[in-house]
Short mmCIF file of C-alpha atoms and ligand atoms in Angstrom, two decimals:
data_model
loop_
_atom_site.label_atom_id
_atom_site.label_comp_id
_atom_site.label_asym_id
_atom_site.label_seq_id
_atom_site.Cartn_x
_atom_site.Cartn_y
_atom_site.Cartn_z
CA MET A 704 80.40 80.27 1.75
CA LYS A 705 80.46 82.81 -0.99
CA ILE A 706 78.51 82.15 -4.15
CA PRO A 707 76.90 78.92 -2.85
CA LEU A 708 75.22 80.90 -0.09
CA LEU A 709 73.83 83.35 -2.60
CA ALA A 710 72.87 80.65 -5.07
CA ALA A 711 70.89 78.82 -2.44
CA THR A 712 68.86 81.88 -1.64
CA LEU A 713 68.48 83.09 -5.21
CA ILE A 714 65.29 81.11 -5.65
CA ALA A 715 63.24 84.09 -4.53
CA LEU A 716 64.83 86.36 -7.11
CA SER A 717 62.70 87.54 -9.97
CA CYS A 718 65.60 87.84 -12.38
CA LEU A 719 66.25 84.12 -12.40
CA PRO A 720 66.40 82.09 -15.57
CA VAL A 721 63.19 80.17 -16.12
CA ALA A 722 64.66 76.77 -15.33
CA ALA A 723 65.76 77.93 -11.89
CA GLN A 724 62.36 79.28 -10.92
CA ARG A 725 59.84 77.17 -9.11
CA ILE A 726 56.85 79.21 -10.07
CA ASP A 727 53.48 78.04 -11.33
CA TYR A 728 52.97 80.61 -14.06
CA SER A 729 49.43 79.45 -14.74
CA LYS A 730 48.46 80.90 -11.35
CA LEU A 731 50.07 84.32 -11.90
CA GLU A 732 47.87 87.25 -12.78
CA ILE A 733 49.13 90.37 -14.50
CA LYS A 734 48.31 93.59 -12.68
CA THR A 735 47.99 96.51 -15.08
CA THR A 736 48.74 100.00 -13.75
CA ASP A 737 48.05 103.11 -15.84
CA LEU A 738 51.09 105.41 -15.55
CA GLY A 739 49.64 108.04 -17.89
CA HIS A 740 50.33 109.23 -21.44
CA GLY A 741 49.66 105.73 -22.80
CA VAL A 742 52.23 103.99 -20.61
CA TYR A 743 51.11 100.99 -18.53
CA LEU A 744 53.00 98.77 -16.11
CA LEU A 745 52.26 95.05 -16.53
CA GLY A 746 53.28 93.56 -13.20
CA TRP A 747 53.53 89.86 -12.38
CA GLN A 748 56.19 89.86 -9.65
CA GLY A 749 58.91 88.95 -12.10
CA GLY A 750 60.65 90.92 -14.83
CA ASP A 751 57.74 93.35 -15.10
CA SER A 752 56.88 94.78 -18.52
CA LEU A 753 55.92 98.27 -19.64
CA ILE A 754 53.82 99.11 -22.67
CA LEU A 755 53.33 102.35 -24.56
CA VAL A 756 50.01 102.37 -26.38
CA GLY A 757 50.08 104.45 -29.54
CA ASP A 758 47.56 105.23 -32.26
CA ASP A 759 48.69 102.47 -34.56
CA GLY A 760 50.59 100.09 -32.40
CA VAL A 761 52.08 99.11 -29.08
CA LEU A 762 55.66 99.36 -27.87
CA LEU A 763 56.49 96.65 -25.32
CA VAL A 764 59.42 96.75 -22.89
CA ASP A 765 60.39 93.18 -21.88
CA THR A 766 58.50 90.06 -22.83
CA SER A 767 58.79 88.14 -19.53
CA VAL A 768 59.28 84.38 -19.48
CA SER A 769 57.95 82.21 -22.26
CA PRO A 770 55.00 80.75 -20.27
CA MET A 771 53.77 84.31 -19.59
CA GLY A 772 53.62 85.33 -23.26
CA ASP A 773 49.90 84.69 -23.71
CA LYS A 774 49.10 86.56 -20.50
CA ILE A 775 51.17 89.54 -21.63
CA ARG A 776 49.31 89.50 -24.95
CA ALA A 777 45.94 89.34 -23.17
CA ALA A 778 46.89 92.18 -20.82
CA ILE A 779 47.86 94.33 -23.82
CA ALA A 780 44.57 93.48 -25.55
CA ARG A 781 42.67 94.84 -22.56
CA VAL A 782 44.04 98.34 -23.21
CA SER A 783 44.66 98.32 -26.97
CA ASN A 784 43.42 96.43 -30.04
CA LYS A 785 46.54 97.47 -31.98
CA PRO A 786 49.43 95.11 -32.81
CA ILE A 787 52.75 95.01 -30.97
CA LYS A 788 55.03 97.01 -33.25
CA LEU A 789 58.21 97.31 -31.28
CA ILE A 790 59.79 95.35 -28.43
CA ILE A 791 62.67 96.50 -26.22
CA ASN A 792 64.53 93.90 -24.12
CA THR A 793 66.23 95.53 -21.13
CA HIS A 794 68.81 92.86 -20.23
CA ALA A 795 70.05 89.30 -20.51
CA HIS A 796 68.01 87.64 -17.79
CA ALA A 797 65.46 85.19 -19.12
CA ASP A 798 62.45 86.88 -17.52
CA HIS A 799 63.04 89.88 -19.81
CA PHE A 800 63.19 88.23 -23.25
CA GLY A 801 61.64 84.77 -22.77
CA ALA A 802 58.46 85.36 -24.81
CA ASN A 803 60.17 87.33 -27.61
CA GLU A 804 59.37 84.83 -30.33
CA SER A 805 55.64 84.56 -29.70
CA LEU A 806 55.13 88.28 -29.01
CA ALA A 807 57.15 89.39 -32.07
CA LYS A 808 55.25 87.03 -34.38
CA GLY A 809 53.06 89.77 -35.82
CA GLY A 810 56.15 91.48 -37.22
CA ALA A 811 57.40 93.53 -34.28
CA GLY A 812 61.00 94.73 -34.36
CA ILE A 813 63.14 93.90 -31.31
CA VAL A 814 65.60 96.46 -29.92
CA ALA A 815 68.32 95.68 -27.38
CA HIS A 816 71.92 96.35 -26.46
CA ASP A 817 74.62 94.66 -28.59
CA LYS A 818 75.65 92.42 -25.68
CA LEU A 819 72.14 91.11 -25.14
CA ARG A 820 71.85 89.90 -28.72
CA GLU A 821 75.31 88.37 -28.50
CA ARG A 822 74.38 86.45 -25.36
CA MET A 823 71.02 85.31 -26.74
CA ALA A 824 72.55 84.16 -30.02
CA LYS A 825 75.30 82.12 -28.38
CA GLY A 826 73.47 80.99 -25.29
CA PHE A 827 74.84 81.80 -21.87
CA THR A 828 74.83 80.90 -18.20
CA ALA A 829 73.17 83.00 -15.53
CA PHE A 830 72.76 81.97 -11.89
CA ASN A 831 74.40 78.64 -12.74
CA GLN A 832 71.64 77.86 -15.23
CA ALA A 833 72.38 77.33 -18.90
CA ILE A 834 70.22 79.40 -21.23
CA PRO A 835 70.34 77.78 -24.69
CA PRO A 836 70.83 79.86 -27.84
CA SER A 837 67.63 81.66 -28.82
CA SER A 838 65.87 80.91 -32.07
CA PRO A 839 66.51 83.44 -34.87
CA ALA A 840 62.92 84.70 -34.54
CA ALA A 841 63.53 85.66 -30.90
CA LEU A 842 66.71 87.65 -31.51
CA PRO A 843 66.86 91.46 -31.44
CA THR A 844 66.64 92.95 -34.93
CA VAL A 845 68.15 96.32 -33.99
CA THR A 846 71.00 96.73 -31.52
CA TYR A 847 72.98 99.70 -30.23
CA ALA A 848 76.15 100.35 -28.23
CA ASP A 849 75.76 103.45 -26.01
CA ALA A 850 72.45 105.23 -26.49
CA MET A 851 69.52 105.41 -28.88
CA THR A 852 66.38 107.51 -29.22
CA LEU A 853 63.10 106.10 -30.52
CA HIS A 854 60.11 108.21 -31.57
CA PHE A 855 56.85 106.38 -31.10
CA SER A 856 53.36 107.87 -31.31
CA GLY A 857 54.36 111.28 -30.01
CA GLU A 858 56.54 109.88 -27.21
CA THR A 859 60.31 110.18 -27.11
CA VAL A 860 61.86 106.98 -25.77
CA GLN A 861 65.52 107.25 -24.84
CA LEU A 862 67.67 104.18 -24.35
CA PHE A 863 70.90 104.34 -22.35
CA HIS A 864 73.42 101.57 -21.73
CA PRO A 865 75.15 101.79 -18.34
CA LEU A 866 78.39 99.79 -18.31
CA ASN A 867 78.46 96.67 -16.12
CA ALA A 868 75.55 97.56 -13.83
CA HIS A 869 72.84 94.92 -13.15
CA THR A 870 74.44 92.96 -16.03
CA ASP A 871 76.66 93.92 -18.96
CA SER A 872 73.67 94.19 -21.31
CA ASP A 873 71.40 96.70 -19.52
CA THR A 874 69.20 99.27 -21.19
CA LEU A 875 67.65 102.08 -19.15
CA VAL A 876 64.44 103.10 -20.93
CA HIS A 877 63.23 106.67 -20.41
CA PHE A 878 59.74 107.67 -21.55
CA LYS A 879 60.16 111.44 -21.54
CA ARG A 880 56.56 112.63 -21.84
CA ALA A 881 55.17 110.01 -19.48
CA ASN A 882 58.06 110.66 -17.06
CA VAL A 883 58.69 106.95 -16.51
CA ILE A 884 61.99 105.03 -16.47
CA HIS A 885 62.44 101.27 -16.73
CA ALA A 886 65.53 100.66 -14.59
CA SER A 887 66.58 97.32 -16.12
CA GLY A 888 67.10 95.81 -12.68
CA THR A 889 69.39 98.61 -11.45
CA ILE A 890 67.13 99.45 -8.50
CA GLY A 891 65.66 96.98 -6.03
CA GLY A 892 62.16 95.57 -6.54
CA ASP A 893 59.56 96.56 -3.94
CA GLY A 894 61.98 99.00 -2.31
CA GLY A 895 64.49 96.31 -1.38
CA TYR A 896 68.26 96.23 -1.82
CA PRO A 897 69.25 96.36 -5.49
CA PHE A 898 70.97 93.31 -6.95
CA PHE A 899 73.74 93.04 -9.50
CA ASP A 900 74.67 89.81 -11.25
CA MET A 901 78.45 89.64 -11.35
CA GLY A 902 78.31 86.37 -13.30
CA SER A 903 76.62 88.36 -16.08
CA GLY A 904 79.02 91.29 -15.93
CA GLY A 905 77.23 93.36 -13.27
CA SER A 906 79.10 95.43 -10.69
CA LEU A 907 78.57 97.71 -7.71
CA ALA A 908 80.35 100.61 -9.42
CA GLY A 909 78.17 100.20 -12.50
CA MET A 910 74.99 100.21 -10.38
CA ILE A 911 75.99 103.56 -8.90
CA VAL A 912 76.68 104.96 -12.35
CA ALA A 913 73.31 103.67 -13.60
CA GLU A 914 71.44 105.19 -10.66
CA ASN A 915 73.27 108.50 -11.16
CA LYS A 916 72.31 108.41 -14.84
CA MET A 917 68.65 107.92 -13.91
CA LEU A 918 68.90 110.74 -11.34
CA SER A 919 70.06 113.02 -14.15
CA LEU A 920 66.76 112.34 -15.97
CA VAL A 921 64.20 112.64 -13.18
CA ASP A 922 62.05 115.23 -11.48
CA ASP A 923 59.99 114.85 -8.31
CA LYS A 924 57.19 113.01 -10.11
CA THR A 925 59.19 110.42 -12.08
CA ARG A 926 58.18 106.77 -11.63
CA ILE A 927 61.06 104.29 -11.79
CA VAL A 928 60.13 100.72 -12.67
CA ALA A 929 62.07 97.93 -10.98
CA ASP A 930 61.67 94.27 -11.78
CA GLU A 931 58.70 93.98 -9.51
CA GLY A 932 56.38 95.89 -7.23
CA ASP A 933 55.06 99.41 -7.52
CA PRO A 934 57.26 101.93 -9.33
CA ALA A 935 59.85 103.60 -7.12
CA SER A 936 59.87 107.35 -6.51
CA THR A 937 62.72 109.73 -7.17
CA GLU A 938 63.24 109.88 -3.41
CA THR A 939 63.75 106.10 -3.28
CA LEU A 940 66.16 106.24 -6.22
CA LYS A 941 68.19 108.96 -4.49
CA ALA A 942 68.20 107.02 -1.23
CA SER A 943 69.33 103.88 -3.07
CA ARG A 944 72.20 105.73 -4.76
CA ASP A 945 73.28 107.29 -1.45
CA MET A 946 73.11 103.91 0.29
CA LEU A 947 75.25 102.24 -2.42
CA VAL A 948 77.83 105.06 -2.33
CA THR A 949 78.09 104.84 1.47
CA LEU A 950 78.25 101.05 1.44
CA ARG A 951 81.00 101.13 -1.18
CA ALA A 952 83.06 103.53 0.94
CA ARG A 953 82.59 101.43 4.08
CA VAL A 954 83.48 98.12 2.43
CA GLN A 955 86.38 99.72 0.58
CA LYS A 956 87.76 100.95 3.92
CA LEU A 957 87.46 97.48 5.49
CA ILE A 958 89.20 95.94 2.47
CA ALA A 959 92.00 98.52 2.79
CA GLU A 960 92.37 97.43 6.42
CA GLY A 961 93.04 93.92 5.16
CA LYS A 962 89.76 92.36 6.30
CA SER A 963 88.60 89.09 4.74
CA GLU A 964 85.12 88.69 3.26
CA ASP A 965 83.79 87.04 6.42
CA GLU A 966 85.35 89.76 8.58
CA VAL A 967 83.76 92.45 6.43
CA VAL A 968 80.38 90.73 6.79
CA ALA A 969 80.91 90.47 10.56
CA ALA A 970 81.54 94.22 10.70
CA LYS A 971 77.92 94.73 9.53
CA PRO A 972 78.48 97.69 7.22
CA THR A 973 74.77 97.64 6.25
CA LYS A 974 73.49 97.67 9.85
CA ASP A 975 71.81 101.08 9.65
CA PHE A 976 70.42 100.37 6.16
CA ASP A 977 68.79 96.99 6.73
CA ALA A 978 65.57 98.28 8.32
CA ARG A 979 64.74 100.13 5.12
CA TRP A 980 66.19 97.87 2.43
CA VAL A 981 65.63 94.31 3.65
CA HIS A 982 62.18 93.05 2.80
CA PRO A 983 60.59 89.73 3.75
CA GLY A 984 60.96 87.30 0.86
CA ASN A 985 63.74 89.30 -0.79
CA PHE A 986 66.91 87.22 -0.94
CA VAL A 987 69.20 90.27 -0.69
CA THR A 988 69.79 90.54 3.05
CA GLY A 989 72.28 92.97 4.55
CA ASP A 990 74.91 90.23 4.69
CA ALA A 991 74.24 89.18 1.09
CA MET A 992 74.53 92.81 0.00
CA THR A 993 77.83 93.09 1.88
CA ARG A 994 79.19 89.97 0.17
CA LEU A 995 78.14 91.30 -3.23
CA ALA A 996 79.84 94.62 -2.50
CA TYR A 997 83.01 92.94 -1.21
CA GLN A 998 83.27 90.55 -4.17
CA SER A 999 82.60 93.31 -6.68
CA LEU A 1000 85.18 95.67 -5.15
CA LYS A 1001 87.77 92.89 -4.90
CA GLY A 1002 86.99 91.72 -8.43
CA THR A 1003 86.61 88.15 -7.17
CA PRO A 1004 83.00 87.02 -7.61
ZN1 ZN B 723 67.72 90.94 -14.09
#
């Protein structure tokens, strides 16, 4: 039981394509949290969005799933009467770009990594669900390869692409003045184990690189936005990076000893981490995390 085990438990994952989710979106409420300097977190226990409210417009990070578009628009209207000017999509999971078309209708530009546009234009499969090609109106209008800096209403917004981390299309979004980072799924939601989607080009090594990149940008007061839940602290980000580095070393050692995947799982290399990183309702258990690590290190997802 490798991928089937994970697939069966993926239902609780926020980063699932719409079709795989059994969620009644009409019942979801968006919780708006003021993070200061015009930045707000729009949380709905999925691919949470961030907005930056400027004098003449709004910058929106991630548009959620299509059925949430009107709620995102209403949540923005509660803090600003200005139009959405710019949209950033962090990665190719459908809860991060699903409402692009409706939210960009007023003329907003859409910024994303090259790979994200490529995947959206062609259509792709994530978590065994086919995502059809996006309509031209939903596609990013500006793409980049490694890094990009945007200047928006006095804020400097830096975009960084970590290679093969949560997916192969991730964008870390750093709001310098507000001291907020959108992690593009590279840290765990609600303080749980982080997840990487190997079927979409994610990897354990890339997650560590992404977390190290974020650690190079932070101070003690930085808020790091995961896909859901309250923003993580710098302490949590550091602990997550340390946990991933230790787990990689442990699993690597077991692989070098010739252990099979099931034997590595039986060795419980996450035993001392589970109390902190396993959360009720989160599909990434210690054993699931071990399987992800093993498969990523062996290159055999
Ligand atoms: Zn995701």
